[in-house]
mmCIF file with all atom_site columns, C-alpha atoms in Angstrom:
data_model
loop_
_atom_site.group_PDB
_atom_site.id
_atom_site.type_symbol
_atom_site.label_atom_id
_atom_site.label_alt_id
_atom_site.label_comp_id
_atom_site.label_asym_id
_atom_site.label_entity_id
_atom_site.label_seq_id
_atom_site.pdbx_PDB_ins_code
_atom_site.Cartn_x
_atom_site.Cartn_y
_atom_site.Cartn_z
_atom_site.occupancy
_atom_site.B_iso_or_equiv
_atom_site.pdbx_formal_charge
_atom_site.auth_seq_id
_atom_site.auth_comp_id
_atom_site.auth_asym_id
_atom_site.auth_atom_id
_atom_site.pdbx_PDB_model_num
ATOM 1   C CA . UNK M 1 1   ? 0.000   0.000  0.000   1.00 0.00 ? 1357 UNK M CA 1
ATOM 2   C CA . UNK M 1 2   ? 2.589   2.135  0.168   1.00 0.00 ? 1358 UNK M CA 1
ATOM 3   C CA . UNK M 1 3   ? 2.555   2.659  -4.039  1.00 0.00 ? 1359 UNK M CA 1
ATOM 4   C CA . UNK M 1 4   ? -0.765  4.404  -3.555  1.00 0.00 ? 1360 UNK M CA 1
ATOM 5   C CA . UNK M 1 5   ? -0.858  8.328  -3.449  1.00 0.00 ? 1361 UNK M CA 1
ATOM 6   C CA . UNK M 1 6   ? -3.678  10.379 -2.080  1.00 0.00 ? 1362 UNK M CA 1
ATOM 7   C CA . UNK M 1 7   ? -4.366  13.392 -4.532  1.00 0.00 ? 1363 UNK M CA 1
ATOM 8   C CA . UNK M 1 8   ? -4.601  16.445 -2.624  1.00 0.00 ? 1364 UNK M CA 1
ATOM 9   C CA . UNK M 1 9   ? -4.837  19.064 -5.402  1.00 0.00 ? 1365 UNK M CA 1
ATOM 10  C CA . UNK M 1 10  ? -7.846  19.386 -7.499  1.00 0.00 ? 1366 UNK M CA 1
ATOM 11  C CA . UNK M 1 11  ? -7.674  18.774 -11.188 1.00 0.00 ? 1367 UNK M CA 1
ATOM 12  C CA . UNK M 1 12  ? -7.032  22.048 -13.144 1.00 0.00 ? 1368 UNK M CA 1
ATOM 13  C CA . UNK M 1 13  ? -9.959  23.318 -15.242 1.00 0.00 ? 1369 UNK M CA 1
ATOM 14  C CA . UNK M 1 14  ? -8.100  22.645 -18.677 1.00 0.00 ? 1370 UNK M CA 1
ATOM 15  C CA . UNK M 1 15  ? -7.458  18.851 -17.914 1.00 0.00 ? 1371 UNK M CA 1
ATOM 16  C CA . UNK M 1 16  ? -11.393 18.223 -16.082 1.00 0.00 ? 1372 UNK M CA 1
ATOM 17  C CA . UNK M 1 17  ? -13.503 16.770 -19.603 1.00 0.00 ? 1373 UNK M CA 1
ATOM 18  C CA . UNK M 1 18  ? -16.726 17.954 -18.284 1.00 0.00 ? 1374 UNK M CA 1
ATOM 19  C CA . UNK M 1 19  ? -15.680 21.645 -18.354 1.00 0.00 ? 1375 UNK M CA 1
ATOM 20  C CA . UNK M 1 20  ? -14.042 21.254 -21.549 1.00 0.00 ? 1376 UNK M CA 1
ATOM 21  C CA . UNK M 1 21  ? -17.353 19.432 -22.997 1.00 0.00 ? 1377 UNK M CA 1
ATOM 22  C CA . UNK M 1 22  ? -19.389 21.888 -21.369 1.00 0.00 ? 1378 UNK M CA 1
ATOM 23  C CA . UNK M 1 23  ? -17.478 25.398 -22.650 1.00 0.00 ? 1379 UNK M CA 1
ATOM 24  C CA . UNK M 1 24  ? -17.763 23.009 -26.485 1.00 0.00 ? 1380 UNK M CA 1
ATOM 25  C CA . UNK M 1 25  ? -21.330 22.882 -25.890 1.00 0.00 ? 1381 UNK M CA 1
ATOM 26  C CA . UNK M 1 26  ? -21.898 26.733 -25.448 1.00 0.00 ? 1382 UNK M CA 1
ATOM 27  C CA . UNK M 1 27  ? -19.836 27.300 -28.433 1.00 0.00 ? 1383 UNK M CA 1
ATOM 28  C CA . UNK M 1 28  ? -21.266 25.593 -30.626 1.00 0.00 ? 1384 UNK M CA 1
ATOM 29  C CA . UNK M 1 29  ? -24.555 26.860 -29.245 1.00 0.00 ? 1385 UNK M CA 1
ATOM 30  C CA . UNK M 1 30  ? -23.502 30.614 -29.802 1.00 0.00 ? 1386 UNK M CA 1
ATOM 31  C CA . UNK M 1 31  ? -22.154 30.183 -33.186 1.00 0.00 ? 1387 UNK M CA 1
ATOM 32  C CA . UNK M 1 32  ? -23.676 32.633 -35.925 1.00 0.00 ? 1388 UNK M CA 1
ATOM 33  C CA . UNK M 1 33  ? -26.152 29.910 -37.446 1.00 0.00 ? 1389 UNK M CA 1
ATOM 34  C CA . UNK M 1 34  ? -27.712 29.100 -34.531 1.00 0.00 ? 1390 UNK M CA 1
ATOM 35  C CA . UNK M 1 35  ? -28.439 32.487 -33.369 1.00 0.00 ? 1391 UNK M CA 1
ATOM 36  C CA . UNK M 1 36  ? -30.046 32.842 -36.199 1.00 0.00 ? 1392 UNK M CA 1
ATOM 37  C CA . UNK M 1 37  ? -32.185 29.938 -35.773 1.00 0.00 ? 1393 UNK M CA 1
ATOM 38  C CA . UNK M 1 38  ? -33.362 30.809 -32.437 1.00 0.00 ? 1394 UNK M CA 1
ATOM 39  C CA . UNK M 1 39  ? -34.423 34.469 -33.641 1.00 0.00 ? 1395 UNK M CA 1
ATOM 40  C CA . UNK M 1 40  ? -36.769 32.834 -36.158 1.00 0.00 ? 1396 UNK M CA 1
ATOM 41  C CA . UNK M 1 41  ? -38.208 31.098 -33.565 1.00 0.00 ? 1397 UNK M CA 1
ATOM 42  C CA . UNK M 1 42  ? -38.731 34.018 -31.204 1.00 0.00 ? 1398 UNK M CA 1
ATOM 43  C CA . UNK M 1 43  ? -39.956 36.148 -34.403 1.00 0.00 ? 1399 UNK M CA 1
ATOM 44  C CA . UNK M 1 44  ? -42.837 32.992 -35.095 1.00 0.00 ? 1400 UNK M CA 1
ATOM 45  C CA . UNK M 1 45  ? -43.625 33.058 -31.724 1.00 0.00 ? 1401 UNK M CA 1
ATOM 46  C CA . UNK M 1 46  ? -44.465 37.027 -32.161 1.00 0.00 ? 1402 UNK M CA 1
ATOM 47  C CA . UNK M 1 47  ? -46.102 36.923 -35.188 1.00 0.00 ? 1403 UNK M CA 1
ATOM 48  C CA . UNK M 1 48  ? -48.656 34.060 -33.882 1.00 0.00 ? 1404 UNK M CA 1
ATOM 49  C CA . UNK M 1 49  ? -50.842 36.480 -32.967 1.00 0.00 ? 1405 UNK M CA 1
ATOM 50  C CA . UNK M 1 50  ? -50.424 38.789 -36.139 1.00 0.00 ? 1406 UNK M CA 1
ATOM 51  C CA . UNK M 1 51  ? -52.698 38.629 -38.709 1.00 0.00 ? 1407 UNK M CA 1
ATOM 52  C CA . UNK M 1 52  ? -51.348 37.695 -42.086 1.00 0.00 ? 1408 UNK M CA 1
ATOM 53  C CA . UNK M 1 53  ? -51.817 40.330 -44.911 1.00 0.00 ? 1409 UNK M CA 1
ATOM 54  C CA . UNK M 1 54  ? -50.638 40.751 -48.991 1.00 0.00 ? 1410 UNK M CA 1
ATOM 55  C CA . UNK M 1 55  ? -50.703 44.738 -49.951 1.00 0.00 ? 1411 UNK M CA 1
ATOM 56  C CA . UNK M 1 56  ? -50.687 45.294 -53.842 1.00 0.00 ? 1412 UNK M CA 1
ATOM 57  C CA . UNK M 1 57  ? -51.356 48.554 -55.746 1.00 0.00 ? 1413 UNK M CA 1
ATOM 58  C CA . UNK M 1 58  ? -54.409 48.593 -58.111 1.00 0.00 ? 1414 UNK M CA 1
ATOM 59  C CA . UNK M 1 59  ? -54.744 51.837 -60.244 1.00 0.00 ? 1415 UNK M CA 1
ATOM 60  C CA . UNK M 1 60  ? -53.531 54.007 -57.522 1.00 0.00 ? 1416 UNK M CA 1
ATOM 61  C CA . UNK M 1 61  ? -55.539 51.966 -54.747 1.00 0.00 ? 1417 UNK M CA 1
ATOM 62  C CA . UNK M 1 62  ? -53.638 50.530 -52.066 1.00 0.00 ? 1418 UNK M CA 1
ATOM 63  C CA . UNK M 1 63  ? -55.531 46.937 -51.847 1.00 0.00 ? 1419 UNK M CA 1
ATOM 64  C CA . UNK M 1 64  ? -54.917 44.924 -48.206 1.00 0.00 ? 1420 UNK M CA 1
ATOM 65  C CA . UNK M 1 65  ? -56.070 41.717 -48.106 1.00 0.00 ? 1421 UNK M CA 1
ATOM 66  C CA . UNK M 1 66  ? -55.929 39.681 -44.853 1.00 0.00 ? 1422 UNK M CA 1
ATOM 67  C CA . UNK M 1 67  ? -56.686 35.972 -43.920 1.00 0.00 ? 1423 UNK M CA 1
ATOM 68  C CA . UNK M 1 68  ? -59.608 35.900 -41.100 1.00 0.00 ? 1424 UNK M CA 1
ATOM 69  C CA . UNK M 1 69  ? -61.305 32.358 -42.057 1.00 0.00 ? 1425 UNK M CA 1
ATOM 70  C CA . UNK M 1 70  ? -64.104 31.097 -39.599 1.00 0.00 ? 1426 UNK M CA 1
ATOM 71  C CA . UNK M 1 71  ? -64.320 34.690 -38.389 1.00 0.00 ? 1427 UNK M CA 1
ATOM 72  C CA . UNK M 1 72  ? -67.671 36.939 -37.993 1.00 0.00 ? 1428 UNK M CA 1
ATOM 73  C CA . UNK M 1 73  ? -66.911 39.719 -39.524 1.00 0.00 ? 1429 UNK M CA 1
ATOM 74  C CA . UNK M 1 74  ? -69.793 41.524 -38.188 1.00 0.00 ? 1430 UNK M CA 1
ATOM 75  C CA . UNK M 1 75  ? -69.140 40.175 -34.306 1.00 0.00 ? 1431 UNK M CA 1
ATOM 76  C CA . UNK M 1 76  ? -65.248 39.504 -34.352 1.00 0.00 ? 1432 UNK M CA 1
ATOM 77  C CA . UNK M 1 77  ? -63.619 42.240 -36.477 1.00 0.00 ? 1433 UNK M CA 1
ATOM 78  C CA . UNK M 1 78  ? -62.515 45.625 -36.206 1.00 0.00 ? 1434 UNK M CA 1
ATOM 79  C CA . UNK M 1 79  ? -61.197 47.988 -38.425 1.00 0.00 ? 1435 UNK M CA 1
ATOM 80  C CA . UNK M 1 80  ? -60.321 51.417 -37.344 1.00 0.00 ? 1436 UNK M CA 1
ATOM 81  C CA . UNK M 1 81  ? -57.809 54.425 -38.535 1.00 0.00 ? 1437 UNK M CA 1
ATOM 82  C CA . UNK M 1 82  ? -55.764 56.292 -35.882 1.00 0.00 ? 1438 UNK M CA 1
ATOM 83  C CA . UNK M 1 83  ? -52.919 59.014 -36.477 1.00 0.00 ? 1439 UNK M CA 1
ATOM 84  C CA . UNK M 1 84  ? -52.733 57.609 -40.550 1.00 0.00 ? 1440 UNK M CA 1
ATOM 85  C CA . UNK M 1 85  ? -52.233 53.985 -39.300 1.00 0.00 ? 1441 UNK M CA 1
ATOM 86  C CA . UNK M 1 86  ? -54.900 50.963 -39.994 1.00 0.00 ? 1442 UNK M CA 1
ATOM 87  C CA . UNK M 1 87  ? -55.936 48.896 -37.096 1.00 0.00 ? 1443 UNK M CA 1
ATOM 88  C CA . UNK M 1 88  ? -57.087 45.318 -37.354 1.00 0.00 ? 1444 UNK M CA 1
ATOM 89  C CA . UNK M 1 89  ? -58.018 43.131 -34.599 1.00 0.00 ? 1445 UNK M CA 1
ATOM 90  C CA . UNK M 1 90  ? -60.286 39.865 -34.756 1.00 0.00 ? 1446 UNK M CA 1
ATOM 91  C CA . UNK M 1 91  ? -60.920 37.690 -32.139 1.00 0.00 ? 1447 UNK M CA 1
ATOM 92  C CA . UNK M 1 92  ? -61.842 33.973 -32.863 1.00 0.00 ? 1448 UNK M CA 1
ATOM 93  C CA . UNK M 1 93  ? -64.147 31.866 -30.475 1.00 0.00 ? 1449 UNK M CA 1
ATOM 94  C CA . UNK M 1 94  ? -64.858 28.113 -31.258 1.00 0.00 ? 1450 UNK M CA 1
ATOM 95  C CA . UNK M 1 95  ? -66.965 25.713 -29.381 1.00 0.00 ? 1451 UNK M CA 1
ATOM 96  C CA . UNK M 1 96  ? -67.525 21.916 -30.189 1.00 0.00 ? 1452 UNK M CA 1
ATOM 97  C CA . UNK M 1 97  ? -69.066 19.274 -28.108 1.00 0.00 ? 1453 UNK M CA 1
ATOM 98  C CA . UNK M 1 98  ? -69.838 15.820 -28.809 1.00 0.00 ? 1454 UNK M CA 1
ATOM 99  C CA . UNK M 1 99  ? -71.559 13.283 -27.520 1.00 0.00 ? 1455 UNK M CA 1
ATOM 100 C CA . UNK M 1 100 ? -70.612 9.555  -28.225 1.00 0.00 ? 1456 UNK M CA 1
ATOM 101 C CA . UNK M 1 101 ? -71.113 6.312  -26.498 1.00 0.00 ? 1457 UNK M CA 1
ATOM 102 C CA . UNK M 1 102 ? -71.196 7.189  -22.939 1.00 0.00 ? 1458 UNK M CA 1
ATOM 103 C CA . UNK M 1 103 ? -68.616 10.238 -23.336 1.00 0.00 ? 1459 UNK M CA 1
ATOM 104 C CA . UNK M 1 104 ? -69.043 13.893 -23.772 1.00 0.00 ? 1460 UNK M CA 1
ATOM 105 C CA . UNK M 1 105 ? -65.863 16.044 -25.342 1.00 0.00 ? 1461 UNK M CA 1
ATOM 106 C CA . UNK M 1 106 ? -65.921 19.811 -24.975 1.00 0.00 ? 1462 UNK M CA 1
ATOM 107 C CA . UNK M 1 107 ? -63.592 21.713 -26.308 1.00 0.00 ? 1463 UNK M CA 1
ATOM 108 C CA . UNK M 1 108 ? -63.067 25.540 -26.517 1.00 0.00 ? 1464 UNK M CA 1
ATOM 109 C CA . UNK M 1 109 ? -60.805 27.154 -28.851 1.00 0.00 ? 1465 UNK M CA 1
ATOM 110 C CA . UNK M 1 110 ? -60.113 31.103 -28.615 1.00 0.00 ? 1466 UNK M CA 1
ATOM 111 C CA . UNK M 1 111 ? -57.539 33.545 -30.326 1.00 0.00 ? 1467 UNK M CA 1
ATOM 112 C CA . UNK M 1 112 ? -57.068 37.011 -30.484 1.00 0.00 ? 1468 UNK M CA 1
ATOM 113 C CA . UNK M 1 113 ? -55.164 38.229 -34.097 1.00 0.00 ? 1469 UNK M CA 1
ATOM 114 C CA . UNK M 1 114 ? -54.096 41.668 -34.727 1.00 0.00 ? 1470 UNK M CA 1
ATOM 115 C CA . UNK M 1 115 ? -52.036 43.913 -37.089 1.00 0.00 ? 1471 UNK M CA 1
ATOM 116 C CA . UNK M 1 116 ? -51.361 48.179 -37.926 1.00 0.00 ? 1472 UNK M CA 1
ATOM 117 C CA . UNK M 1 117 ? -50.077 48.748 -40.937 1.00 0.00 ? 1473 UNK M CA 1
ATOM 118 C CA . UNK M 1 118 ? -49.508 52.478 -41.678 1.00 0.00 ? 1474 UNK M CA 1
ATOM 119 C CA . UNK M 1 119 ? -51.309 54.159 -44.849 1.00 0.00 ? 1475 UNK M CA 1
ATOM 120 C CA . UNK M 1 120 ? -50.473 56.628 -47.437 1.00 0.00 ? 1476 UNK M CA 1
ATOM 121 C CA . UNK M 1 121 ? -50.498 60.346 -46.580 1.00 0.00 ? 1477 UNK M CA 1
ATOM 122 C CA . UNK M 1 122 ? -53.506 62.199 -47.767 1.00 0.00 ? 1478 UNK M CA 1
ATOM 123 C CA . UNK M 1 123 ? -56.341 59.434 -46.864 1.00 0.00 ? 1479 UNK M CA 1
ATOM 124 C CA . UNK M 1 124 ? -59.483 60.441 -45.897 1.00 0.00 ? 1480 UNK M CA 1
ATOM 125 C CA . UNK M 1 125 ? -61.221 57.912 -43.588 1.00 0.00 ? 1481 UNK M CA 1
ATOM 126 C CA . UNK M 1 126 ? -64.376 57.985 -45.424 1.00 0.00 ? 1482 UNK M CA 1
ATOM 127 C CA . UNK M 1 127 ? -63.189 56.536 -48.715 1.00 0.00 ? 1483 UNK M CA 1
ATOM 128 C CA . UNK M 1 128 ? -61.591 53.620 -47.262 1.00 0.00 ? 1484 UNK M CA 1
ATOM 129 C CA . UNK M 1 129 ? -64.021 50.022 -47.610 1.00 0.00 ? 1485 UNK M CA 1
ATOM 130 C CA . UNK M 1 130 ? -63.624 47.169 -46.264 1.00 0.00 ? 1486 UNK M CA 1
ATOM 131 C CA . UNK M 1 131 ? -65.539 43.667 -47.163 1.00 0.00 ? 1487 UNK M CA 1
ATOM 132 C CA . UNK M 1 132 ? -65.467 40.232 -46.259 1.00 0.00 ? 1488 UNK M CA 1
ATOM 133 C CA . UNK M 1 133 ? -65.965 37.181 -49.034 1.00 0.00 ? 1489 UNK M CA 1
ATOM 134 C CA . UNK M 1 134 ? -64.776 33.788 -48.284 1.00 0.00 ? 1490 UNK M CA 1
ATOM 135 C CA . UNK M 1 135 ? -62.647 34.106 -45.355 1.00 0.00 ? 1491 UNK M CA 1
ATOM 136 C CA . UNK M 1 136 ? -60.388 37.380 -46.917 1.00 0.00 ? 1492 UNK M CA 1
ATOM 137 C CA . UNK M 1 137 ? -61.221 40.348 -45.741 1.00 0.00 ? 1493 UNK M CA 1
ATOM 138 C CA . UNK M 1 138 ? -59.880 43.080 -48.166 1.00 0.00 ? 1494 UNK M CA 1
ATOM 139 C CA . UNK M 1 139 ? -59.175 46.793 -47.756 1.00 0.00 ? 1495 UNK M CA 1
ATOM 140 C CA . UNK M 1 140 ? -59.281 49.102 -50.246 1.00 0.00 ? 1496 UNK M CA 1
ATOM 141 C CA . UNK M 1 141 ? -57.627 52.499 -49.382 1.00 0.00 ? 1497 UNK M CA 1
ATOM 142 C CA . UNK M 1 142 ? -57.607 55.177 -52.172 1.00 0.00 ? 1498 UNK M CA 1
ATOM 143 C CA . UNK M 1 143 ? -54.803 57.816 -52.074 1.00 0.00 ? 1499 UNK M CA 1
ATOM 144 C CA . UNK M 1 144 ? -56.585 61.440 -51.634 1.00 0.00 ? 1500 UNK M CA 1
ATOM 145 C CA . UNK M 1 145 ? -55.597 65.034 -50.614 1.00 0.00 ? 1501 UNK M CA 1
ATOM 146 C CA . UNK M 1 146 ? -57.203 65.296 -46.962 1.00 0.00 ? 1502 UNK M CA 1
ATOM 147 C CA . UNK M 1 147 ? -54.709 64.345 -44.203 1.00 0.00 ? 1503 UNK M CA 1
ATOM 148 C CA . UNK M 1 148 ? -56.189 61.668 -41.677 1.00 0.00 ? 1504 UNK M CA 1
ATOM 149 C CA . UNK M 1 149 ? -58.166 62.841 -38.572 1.00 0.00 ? 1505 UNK M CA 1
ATOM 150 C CA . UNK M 1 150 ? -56.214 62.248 -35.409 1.00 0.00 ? 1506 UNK M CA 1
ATOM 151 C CA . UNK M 1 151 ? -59.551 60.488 -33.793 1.00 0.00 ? 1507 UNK M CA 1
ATOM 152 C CA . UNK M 1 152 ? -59.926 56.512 -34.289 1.00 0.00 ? 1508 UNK M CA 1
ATOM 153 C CA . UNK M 1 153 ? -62.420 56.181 -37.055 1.00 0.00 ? 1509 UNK M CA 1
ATOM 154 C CA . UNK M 1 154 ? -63.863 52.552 -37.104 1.00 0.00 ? 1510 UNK M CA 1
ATOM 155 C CA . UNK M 1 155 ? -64.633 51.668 -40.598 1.00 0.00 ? 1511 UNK M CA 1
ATOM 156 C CA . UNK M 1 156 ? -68.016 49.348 -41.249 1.00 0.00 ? 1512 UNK M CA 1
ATOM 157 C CA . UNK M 1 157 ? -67.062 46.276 -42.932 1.00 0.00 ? 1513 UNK M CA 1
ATOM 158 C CA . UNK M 1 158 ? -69.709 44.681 -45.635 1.00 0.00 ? 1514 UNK M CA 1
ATOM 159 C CA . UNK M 1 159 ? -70.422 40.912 -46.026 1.00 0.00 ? 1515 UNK M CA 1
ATOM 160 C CA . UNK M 1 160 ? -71.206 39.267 -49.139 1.00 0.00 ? 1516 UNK M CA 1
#
């Protein structure tokens, strides 16, 4: 027994594996592609909630069209204009129950969706339109002289 040696120093940092695994792992976590990766993610989880939109130009008519399927236009949406932005929020509320042999489901589904998108100078309030068909709701928002009222206007919305 007298070959044996009791260590009485700890190991240095550079020889212990586990540190040298460990300072691996958070460089290869931090590298440039990665970041990248994990801002993508946080931007998804921000727009979750944002309503998606295409804007074109048609004869001098800025033309918004957003997705709102399964949504009440009437109930659930509203459009207004405030300080020359466009306002859109729609809130979705689902219910479903079924009844099947000898169980009941319930299940509740709700969402909130927004988005501002800012419009040309010169647009009066009162030309803008708005209508609902099939699940798009489209905007149409004609350019025009009068600067927009600093009130919030809330623009009716027709179904067809």
């Amino acid at each position: 027994m007298t070959g044996l040696l009791k260590r009485e120093r700890p190991v240095p940092a550079r020889f212990d594996v586990f540190e040298r695994f460990d300072r691996m792992f958070d460089d290869w976590m931090t590298a440039r592609p990665f970041r990248r990766l994990a801002m993508l993610d946080r931007d998804w989880e921000e727009m979750e909630g944002m309503i998606r939109v295409d804007e074109l130009h048609d004869n001098g008519t800025l033309v918004i069209r957003a997705e709102l399927p399964g949504i009440d236009p009437d109930a659930d949406v509203e459009l207004t204009v405030e300080d020359g932005m466009l306002h859109m929020h729609a809130e979705r509320r689902e219910e479903e129950e079924t009844e099947e042999k000898g169980y009941l489901r319930h299940e509740l589904r709700t969402g909130s969706f927004s988005r501002t998108l800012p419009l040309p100078e010169g647009v009066t309030e009162s030309d803008i339109t708005a209508e609902y068909k099939d699940g798009i709701l489209e905007v149409r928002v004609p350019a025009g002289e009068v600067a927009v009222a600093p009130a919030p206007t809330k623009i009716p919305i027709t179904t067809s």
